[in-house]
CSV table of C-alpha atoms in Angstrom, one decimal:
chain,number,residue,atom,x,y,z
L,1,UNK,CA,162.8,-125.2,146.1
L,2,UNK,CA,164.9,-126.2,148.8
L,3,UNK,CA,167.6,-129.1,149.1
L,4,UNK,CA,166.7,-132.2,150.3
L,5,UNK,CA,169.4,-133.6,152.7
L,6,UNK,CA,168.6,-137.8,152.2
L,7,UNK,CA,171.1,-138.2,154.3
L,8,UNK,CA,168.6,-136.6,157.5
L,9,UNK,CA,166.3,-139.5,156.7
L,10,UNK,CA,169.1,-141.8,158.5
L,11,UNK,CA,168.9,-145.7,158.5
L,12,UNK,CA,165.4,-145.4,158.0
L,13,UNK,CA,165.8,-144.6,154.7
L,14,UNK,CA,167.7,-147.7,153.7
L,15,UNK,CA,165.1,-150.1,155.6
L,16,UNK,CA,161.9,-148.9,154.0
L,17,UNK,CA,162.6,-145.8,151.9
L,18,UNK,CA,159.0,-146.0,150.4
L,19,UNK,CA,157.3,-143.5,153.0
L,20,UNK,CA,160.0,-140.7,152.3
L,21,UNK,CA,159.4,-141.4,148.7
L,22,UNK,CA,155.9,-141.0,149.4
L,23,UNK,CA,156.3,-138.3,151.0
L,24,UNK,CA,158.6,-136.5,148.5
L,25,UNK,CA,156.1,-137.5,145.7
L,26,UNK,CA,153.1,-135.4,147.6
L,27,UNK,CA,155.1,-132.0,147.3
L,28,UNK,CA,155.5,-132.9,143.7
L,29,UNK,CA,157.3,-135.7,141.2
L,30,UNK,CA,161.0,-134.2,141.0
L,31,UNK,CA,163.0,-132.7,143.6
L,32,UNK,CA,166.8,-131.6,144.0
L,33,UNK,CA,168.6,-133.9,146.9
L,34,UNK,CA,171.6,-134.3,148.5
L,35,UNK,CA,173.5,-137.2,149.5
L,36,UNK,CA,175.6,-137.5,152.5
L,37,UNK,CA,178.6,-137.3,150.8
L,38,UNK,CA,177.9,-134.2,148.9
L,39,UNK,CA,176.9,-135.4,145.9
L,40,UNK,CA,173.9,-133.4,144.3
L,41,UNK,CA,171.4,-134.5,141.9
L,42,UNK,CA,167.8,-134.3,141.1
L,43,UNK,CA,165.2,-137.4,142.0
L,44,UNK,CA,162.2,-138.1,139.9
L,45,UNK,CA,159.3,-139.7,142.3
L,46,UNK,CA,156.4,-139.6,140.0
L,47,UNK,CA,155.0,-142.2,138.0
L,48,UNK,CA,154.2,-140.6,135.1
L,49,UNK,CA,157.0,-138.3,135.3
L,50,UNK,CA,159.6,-140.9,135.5
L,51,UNK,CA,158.4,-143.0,132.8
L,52,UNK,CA,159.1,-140.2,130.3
L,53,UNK,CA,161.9,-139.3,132.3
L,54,UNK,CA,163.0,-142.7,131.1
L,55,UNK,CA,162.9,-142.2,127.1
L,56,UNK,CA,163.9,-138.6,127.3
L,57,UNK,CA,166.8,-138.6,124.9
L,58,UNK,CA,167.7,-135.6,126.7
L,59,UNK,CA,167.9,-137.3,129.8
L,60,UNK,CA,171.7,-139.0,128.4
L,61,UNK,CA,173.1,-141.7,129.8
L,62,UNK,CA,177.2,-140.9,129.0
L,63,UNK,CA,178.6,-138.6,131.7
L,64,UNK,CA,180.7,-136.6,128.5
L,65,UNK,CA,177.6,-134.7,127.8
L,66,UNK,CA,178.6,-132.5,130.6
L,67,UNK,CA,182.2,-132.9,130.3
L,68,UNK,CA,182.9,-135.5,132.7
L,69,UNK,CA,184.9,-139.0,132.0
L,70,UNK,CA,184.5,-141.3,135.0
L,71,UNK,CA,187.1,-144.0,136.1
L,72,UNK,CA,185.0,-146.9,135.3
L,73,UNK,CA,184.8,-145.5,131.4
L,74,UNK,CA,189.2,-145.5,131.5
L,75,UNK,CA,189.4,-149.0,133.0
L,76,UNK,CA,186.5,-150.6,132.3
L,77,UNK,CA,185.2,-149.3,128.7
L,78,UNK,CA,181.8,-147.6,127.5
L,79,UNK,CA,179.3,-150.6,127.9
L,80,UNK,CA,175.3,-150.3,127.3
L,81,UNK,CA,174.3,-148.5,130.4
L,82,UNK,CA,176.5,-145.5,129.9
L,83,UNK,CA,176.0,-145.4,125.8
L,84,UNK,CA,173.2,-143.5,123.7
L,85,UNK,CA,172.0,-144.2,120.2
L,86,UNK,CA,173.6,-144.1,117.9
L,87,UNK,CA,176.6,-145.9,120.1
L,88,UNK,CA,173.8,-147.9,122.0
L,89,UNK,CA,172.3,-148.7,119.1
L,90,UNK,CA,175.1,-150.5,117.5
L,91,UNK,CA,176.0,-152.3,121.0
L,92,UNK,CA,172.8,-153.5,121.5
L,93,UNK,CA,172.0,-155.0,117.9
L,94,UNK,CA,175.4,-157.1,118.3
L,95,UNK,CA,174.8,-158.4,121.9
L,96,UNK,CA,170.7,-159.2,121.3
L,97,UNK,CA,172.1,-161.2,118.3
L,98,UNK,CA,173.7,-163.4,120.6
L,99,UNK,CA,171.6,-163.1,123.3
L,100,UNK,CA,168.2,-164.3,122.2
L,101,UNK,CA,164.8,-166.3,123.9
L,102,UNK,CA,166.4,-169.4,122.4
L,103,UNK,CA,169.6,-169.1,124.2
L,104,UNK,CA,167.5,-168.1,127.2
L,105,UNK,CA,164.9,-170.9,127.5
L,106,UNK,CA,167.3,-173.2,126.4
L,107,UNK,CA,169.1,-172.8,130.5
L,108,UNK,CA,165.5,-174.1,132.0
L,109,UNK,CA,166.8,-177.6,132.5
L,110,UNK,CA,169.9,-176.4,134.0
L,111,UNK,CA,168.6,-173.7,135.8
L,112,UNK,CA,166.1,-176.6,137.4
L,113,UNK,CA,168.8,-178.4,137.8
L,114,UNK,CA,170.7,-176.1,140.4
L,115,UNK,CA,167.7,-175.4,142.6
L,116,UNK,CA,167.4,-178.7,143.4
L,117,UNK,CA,171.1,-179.1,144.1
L,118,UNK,CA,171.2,-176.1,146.6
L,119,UNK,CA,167.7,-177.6,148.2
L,120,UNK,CA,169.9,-180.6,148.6
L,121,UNK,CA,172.4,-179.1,149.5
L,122,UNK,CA,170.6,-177.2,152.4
L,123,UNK,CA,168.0,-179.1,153.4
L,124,UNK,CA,170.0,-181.2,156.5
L,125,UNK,CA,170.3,-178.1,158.7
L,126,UNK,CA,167.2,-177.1,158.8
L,127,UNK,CA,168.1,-173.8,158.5
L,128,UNK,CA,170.1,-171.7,156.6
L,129,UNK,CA,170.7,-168.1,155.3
L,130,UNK,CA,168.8,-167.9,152.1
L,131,UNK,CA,171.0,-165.5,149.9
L,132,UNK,CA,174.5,-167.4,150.7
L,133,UNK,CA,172.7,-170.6,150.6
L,134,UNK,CA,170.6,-170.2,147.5
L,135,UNK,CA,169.6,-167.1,146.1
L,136,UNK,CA,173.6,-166.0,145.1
L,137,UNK,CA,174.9,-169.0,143.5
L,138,UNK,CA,172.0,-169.7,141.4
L,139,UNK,CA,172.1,-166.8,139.4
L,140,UNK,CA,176.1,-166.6,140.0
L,141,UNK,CA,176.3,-170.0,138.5
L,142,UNK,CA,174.0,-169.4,135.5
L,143,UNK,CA,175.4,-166.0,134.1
L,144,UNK,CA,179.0,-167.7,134.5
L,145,UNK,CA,178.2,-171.1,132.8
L,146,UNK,CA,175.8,-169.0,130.1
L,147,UNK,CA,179.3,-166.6,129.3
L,148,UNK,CA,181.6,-169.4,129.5
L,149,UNK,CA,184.0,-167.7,133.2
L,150,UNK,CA,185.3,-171.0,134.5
L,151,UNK,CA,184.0,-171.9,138.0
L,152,UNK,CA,187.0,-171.7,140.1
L,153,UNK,CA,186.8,-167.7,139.4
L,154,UNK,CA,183.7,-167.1,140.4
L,155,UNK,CA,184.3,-166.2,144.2
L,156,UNK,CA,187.4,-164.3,143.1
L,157,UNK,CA,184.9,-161.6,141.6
L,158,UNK,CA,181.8,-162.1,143.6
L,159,UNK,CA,183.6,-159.3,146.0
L,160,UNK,CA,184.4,-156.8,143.2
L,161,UNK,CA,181.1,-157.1,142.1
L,162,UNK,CA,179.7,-156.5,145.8
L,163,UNK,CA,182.2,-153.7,145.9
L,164,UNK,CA,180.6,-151.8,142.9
L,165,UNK,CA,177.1,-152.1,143.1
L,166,UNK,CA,177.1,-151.2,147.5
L,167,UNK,CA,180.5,-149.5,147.7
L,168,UNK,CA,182.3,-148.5,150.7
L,169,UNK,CA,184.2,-146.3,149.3
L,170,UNK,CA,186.5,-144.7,146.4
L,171,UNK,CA,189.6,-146.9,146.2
L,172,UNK,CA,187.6,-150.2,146.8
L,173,UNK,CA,185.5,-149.0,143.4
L,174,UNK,CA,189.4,-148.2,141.6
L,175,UNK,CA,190.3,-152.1,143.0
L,176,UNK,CA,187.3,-153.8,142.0
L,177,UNK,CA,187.5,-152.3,138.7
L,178,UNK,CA,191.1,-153.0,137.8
L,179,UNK,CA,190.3,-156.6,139.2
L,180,UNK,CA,187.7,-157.0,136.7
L,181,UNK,CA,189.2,-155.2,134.2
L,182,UNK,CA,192.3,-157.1,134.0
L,183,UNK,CA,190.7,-160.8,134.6
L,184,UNK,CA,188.5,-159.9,131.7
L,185,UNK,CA,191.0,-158.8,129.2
L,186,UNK,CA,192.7,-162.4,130.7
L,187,UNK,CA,189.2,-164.3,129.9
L,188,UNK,CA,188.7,-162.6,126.1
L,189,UNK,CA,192.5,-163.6,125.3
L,190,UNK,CA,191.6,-167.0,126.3
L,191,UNK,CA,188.8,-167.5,124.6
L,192,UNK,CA,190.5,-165.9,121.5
L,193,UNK,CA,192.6,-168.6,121.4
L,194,UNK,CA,190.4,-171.4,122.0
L,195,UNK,CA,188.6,-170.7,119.1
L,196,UNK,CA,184.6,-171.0,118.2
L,197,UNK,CA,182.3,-172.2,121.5
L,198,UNK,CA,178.6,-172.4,122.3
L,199,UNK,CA,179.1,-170.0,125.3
L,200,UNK,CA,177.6,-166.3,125.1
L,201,UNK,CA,181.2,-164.6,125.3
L,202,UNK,CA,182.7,-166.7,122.5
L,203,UNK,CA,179.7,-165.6,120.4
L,204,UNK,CA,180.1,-161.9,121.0
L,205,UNK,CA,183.8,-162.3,119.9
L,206,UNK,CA,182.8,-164.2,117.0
L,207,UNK,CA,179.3,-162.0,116.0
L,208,UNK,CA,179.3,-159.5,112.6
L,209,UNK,CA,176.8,-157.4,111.6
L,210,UNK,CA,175.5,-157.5,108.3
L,211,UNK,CA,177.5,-154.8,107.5
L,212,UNK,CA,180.9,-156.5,109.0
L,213,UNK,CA,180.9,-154.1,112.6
L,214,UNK,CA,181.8,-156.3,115.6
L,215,UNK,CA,182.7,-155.5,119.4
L,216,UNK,CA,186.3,-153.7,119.8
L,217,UNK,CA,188.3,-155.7,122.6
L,218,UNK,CA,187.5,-152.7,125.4
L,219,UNK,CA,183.5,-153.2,123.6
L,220,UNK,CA,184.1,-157.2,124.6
L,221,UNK,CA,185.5,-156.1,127.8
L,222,UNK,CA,182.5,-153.4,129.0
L,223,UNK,CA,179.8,-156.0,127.4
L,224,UNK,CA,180.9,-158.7,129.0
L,225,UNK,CA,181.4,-156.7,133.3
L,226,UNK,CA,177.8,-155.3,132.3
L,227,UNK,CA,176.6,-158.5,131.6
L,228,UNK,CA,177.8,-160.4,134.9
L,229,UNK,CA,177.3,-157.4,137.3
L,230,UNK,CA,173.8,-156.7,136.0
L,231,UNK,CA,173.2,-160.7,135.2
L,232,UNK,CA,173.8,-161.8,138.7
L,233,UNK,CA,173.1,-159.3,141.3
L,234,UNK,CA,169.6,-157.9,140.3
L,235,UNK,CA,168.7,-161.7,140.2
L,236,UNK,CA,169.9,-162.3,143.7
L,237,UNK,CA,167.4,-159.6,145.2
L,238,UNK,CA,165.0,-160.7,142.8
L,239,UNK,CA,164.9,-164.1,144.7
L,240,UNK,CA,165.6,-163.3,148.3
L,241,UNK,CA,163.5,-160.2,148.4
L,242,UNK,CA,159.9,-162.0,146.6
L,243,UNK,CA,160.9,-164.4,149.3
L,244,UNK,CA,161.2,-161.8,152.0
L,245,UNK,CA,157.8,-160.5,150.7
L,246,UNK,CA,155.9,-164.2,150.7
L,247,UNK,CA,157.0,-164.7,154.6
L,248,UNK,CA,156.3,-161.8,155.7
L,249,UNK,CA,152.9,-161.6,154.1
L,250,UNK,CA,151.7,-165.3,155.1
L,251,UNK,CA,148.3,-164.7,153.6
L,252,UNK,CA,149.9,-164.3,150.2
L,253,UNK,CA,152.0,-167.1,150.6
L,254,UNK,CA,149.0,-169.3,151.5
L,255,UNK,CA,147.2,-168.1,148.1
L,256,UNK,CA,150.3,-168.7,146.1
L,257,UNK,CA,150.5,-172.4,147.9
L,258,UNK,CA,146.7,-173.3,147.4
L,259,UNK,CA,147.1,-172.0,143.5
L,260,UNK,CA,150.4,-172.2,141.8
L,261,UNK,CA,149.1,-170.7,138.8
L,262,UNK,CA,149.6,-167.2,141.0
L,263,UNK,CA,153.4,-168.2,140.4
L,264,UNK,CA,153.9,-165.2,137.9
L,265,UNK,CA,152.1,-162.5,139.9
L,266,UNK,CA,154.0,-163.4,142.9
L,267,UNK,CA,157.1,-162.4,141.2
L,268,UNK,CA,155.4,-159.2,139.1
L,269,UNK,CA,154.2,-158.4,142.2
L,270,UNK,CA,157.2,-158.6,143.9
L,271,UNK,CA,159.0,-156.9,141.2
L,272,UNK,CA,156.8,-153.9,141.6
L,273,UNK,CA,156.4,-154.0,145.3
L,274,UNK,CA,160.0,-153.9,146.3
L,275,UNK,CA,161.6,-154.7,142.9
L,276,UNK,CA,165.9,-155.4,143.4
L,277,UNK,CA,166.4,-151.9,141.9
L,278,UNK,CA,165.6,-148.6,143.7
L,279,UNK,CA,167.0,-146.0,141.6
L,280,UNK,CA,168.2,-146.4,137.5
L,281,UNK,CA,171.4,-145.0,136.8
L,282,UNK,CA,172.2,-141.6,136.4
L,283,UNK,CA,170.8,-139.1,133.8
L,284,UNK,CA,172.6,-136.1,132.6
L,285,UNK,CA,170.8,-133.2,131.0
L,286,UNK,CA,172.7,-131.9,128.3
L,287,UNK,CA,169.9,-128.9,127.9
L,288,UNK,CA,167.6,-128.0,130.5
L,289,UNK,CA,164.7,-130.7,130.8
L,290,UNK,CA,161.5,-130.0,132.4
L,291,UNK,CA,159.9,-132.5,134.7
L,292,UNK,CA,156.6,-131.7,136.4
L,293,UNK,CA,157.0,-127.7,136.8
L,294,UNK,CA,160.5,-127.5,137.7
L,295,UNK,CA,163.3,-127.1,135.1
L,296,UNK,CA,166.4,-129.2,135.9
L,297,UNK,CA,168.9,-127.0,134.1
L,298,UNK,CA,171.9,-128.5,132.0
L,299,UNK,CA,174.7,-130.3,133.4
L,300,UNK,CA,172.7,-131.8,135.9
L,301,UNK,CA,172.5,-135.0,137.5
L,302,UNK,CA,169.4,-137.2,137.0
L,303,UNK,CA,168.3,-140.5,139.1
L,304,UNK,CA,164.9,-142.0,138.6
L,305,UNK,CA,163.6,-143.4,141.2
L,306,UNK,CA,162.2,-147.0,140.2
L,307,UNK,CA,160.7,-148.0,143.5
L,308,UNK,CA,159.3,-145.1,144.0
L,309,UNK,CA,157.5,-144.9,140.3
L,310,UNK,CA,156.3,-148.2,141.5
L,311,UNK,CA,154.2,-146.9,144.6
L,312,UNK,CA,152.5,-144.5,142.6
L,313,UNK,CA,148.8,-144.4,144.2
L,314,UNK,CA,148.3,-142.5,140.6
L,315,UNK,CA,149.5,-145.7,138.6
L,316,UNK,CA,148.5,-148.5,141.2
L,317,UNK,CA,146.2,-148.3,143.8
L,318,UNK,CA,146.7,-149.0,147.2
L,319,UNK,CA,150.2,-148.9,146.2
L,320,UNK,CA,151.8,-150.4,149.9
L,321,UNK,CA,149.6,-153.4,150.1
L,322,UNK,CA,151.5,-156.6,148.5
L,323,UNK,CA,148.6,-158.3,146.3
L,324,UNK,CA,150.1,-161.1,144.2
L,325,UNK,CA,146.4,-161.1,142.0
L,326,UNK,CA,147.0,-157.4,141.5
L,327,UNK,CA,147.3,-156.1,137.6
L,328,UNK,CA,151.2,-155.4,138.1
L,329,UNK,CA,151.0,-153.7,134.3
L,330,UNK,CA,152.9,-151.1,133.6
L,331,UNK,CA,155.4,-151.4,136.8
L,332,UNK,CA,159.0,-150.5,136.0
L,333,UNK,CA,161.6,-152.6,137.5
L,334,UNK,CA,163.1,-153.7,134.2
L,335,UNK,CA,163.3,-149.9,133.2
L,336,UNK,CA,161.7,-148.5,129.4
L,337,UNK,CA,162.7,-147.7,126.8
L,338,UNK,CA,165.9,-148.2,124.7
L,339,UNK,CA,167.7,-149.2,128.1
L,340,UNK,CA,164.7,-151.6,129.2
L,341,UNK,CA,166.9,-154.2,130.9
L,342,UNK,CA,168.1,-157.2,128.3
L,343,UNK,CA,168.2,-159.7,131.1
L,344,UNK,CA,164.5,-159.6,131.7
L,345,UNK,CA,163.9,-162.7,130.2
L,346,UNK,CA,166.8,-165.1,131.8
L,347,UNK,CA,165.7,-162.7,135.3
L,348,UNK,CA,162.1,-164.0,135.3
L,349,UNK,CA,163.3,-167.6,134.2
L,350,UNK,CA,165.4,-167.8,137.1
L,351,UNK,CA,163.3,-166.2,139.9
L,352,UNK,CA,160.1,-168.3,138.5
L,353,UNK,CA,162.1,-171.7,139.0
L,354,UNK,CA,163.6,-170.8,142.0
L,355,UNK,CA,160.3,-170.1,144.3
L,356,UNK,CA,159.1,-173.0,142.6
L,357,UNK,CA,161.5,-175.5,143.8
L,358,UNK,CA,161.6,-173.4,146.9
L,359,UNK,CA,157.8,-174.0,148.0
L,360,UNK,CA,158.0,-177.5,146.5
L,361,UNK,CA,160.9,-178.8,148.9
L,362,UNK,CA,160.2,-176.4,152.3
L,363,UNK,CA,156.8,-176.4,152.9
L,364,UNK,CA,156.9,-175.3,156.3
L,365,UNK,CA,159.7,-172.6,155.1
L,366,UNK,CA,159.7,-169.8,157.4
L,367,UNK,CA,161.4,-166.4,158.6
L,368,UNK,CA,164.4,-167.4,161.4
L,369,UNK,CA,163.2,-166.6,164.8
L,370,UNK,CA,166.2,-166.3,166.3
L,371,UNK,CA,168.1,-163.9,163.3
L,372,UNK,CA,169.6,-160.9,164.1
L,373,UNK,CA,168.1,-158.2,162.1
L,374,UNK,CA,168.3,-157.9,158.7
L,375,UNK,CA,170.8,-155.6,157.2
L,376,UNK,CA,170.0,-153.8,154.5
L,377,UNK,CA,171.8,-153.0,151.2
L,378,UNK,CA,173.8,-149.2,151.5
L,379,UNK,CA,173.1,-146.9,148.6
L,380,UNK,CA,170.2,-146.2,146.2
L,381,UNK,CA,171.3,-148.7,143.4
L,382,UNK,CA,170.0,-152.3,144.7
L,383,UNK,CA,167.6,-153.3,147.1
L,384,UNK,CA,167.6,-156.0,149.2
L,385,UNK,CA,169.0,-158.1,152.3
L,386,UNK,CA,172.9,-159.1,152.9
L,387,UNK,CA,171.4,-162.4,154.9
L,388,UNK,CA,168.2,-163.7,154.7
L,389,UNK,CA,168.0,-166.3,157.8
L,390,UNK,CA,165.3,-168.7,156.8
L,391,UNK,CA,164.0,-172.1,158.6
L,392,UNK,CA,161.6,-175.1,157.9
């Protein structure tokens, strides 16, 4: 089996990478690519495939299984995403202590709250660019108020966050990390010292197991960057791109306006459709794994591809039509398994609310005409718009 060079696709790819996916899936559900810059791994494509790709302890998430220690591990910590049990077991028990349904539905009235602010708020112009407008500082504002960062620093780290999930290159990844590193270990000591609070971070310094285990200050540290990366930039492209879908689908958009009650499969739809996360994060085989009829062998590098899982004709048919009635069971955009995403809750909240108050307030809401084209998100990681020019 032959390399695949992604990088011959070109800035096709990035716009709609669903036909190459589709493509890749027909001459079977794994293949070994290549990205521009060198880097080698192997993509799973298939539905089924990927799923158990997905809980395949073999499949790890920490790099050391083959004897590498990346820079984020030295500055930032080991948080959830690079862990496996019995680590991720421990990590997860302390933070879904303090991170529960209650905590979550309890933000409804403020998260209804906001949208109608930033609907004030842009409603005069007429026009405005949906993700600087709306769809960042909802979820920006939320995941900040919900872990207690105070709102004057909120900008400072809205660029070291862009930074790491689309980076442009290795020293902006080394700044952004030290930047968050360092204003972290800042925020813990603060909070430290201001004792007991209701907000989320507090409560992770505060939690105990049953047994007495709590987070470690570089634990606090990693938990806390996972938690407002992961909380905040998946939910942008959550909102902008089910928006992106509704407009450019008008016929689904008049459904979902005539019967509200399609709310939910709008955004399940969505999800699935062209969910905010292409690929998971790495995979590393610490023994040779096989996928399909090819055996990755060990020390290899693993992505599975979520968007293209969710395009499967095998798992949903007429995978490329956008169907907000369809049965969107079984689609993976949260992930499965023990690394199914803990933010899927607070994620759905927040994207349900905002298209609500969206369609409520602009019912004549509409692509921008007169936009430039849209510019895509670089790298496999997220998936999504940078602007989103929007009228009504």
């Amino acid at each position: 089996m032959s390399v695949i060079e992604l990088g011959e696709y070109g800035a096709d790819f990035t716009a709609n990478p669903y036909p190459y996916y589709a493509k890749l899936r027909e001459a079977g559900p794994v293949h070994e690519v290549r990205m521009p810059d060198g880097y080698q791994f192997w993509l799973v494509v298939g539905h089924e495939e990927g799923r158990a790709a997905l809980t395949d302890p073999r499949l790890a998430k920490s790099p050391s299984v083959i004897g590498v220690r990346p820079p984020e591990e030295d500055i930032i910590g080991v948080h959830l995403l690079a862990a496996d049990a019995p680590d991720h077991t421990r990590l997860r028990r302390l933070v879904t202590a303090e991170f529960t349904g209650r905590r979550v539905e309890s933000l409804r009235p403020r998260i209804e709250r906001l949208t109608h602010e930033l609907a004030d708020a842009m409603e005069p112009a007429g026009r405005a660019d949906l993700v600087d407008a709306y769809a960042f500082p909802l979820p920006i504002t939320v995941i900040c108020e919900l872990l207690g960062v105070p709102a004057e620093d909120r900008e400072t780290f809205r660029g070291w966050s862009n930074e790491l999930v689309t980076p442009t290159g290795e020293r902006g990844i080394l700044d952004a990390l030290e930047g968050f590193g360092g204003y972290l270990d800042g925020l813990i000591e603060d909070k430290r010292a201001a004792g007991p609070a209701d907000d989320l971070l507090s409560g992770l310094i505060a939690a105990r197991a049953e047994d007495g285990d709590r987070l470690s200050g570089p634990e606090l540290r990693a938990m806390a960057y996972l938690l407002l990366i992961a909380g905040h930039e998946t939910t942008v492209n959550l909102i902008s791109n089910t928006v992106r879908n509704l407009l450019t689908h008008p016929e689904q958009l008049a459904a979902l306006r005539a019967d509200p009650s399609l709310l939910d499969g709008a955004i399940e739809e969505s999800l699935r459709y062209d969910g905010p996360v292409e690929t998971g994060t790495f995979r590393f085989t610490a023994e040779p794994v096989t996928i399909g009829d090819t055996v990755i062998p060990a020390g290899q590098s693993v992505l599975v591809a979520i968007g293209a899982l969710d395009r499967d004709p095998a798992r949903f048919p007429e995978p490329d039509r956008f169907d907000i009635r369809r049965d969107t069971r079984g689609h993976l955009a949260f992930g499965h398994g023990i690394h199914y995403c803990l933010g899927a809750p607070l994620a759905r909240l927040e994207g349900r609310i905002a298209l609500r108050t969206l369609l409520d307030r602009f019912p004549r809401l509409e692509l921008d005409p007169e936009a430039e084209p849209w510019e895509w998100l670089q790298g496999l990681l997220m998936r999504g718009v940078r602007r989103l020019p929007v009228r009504w």
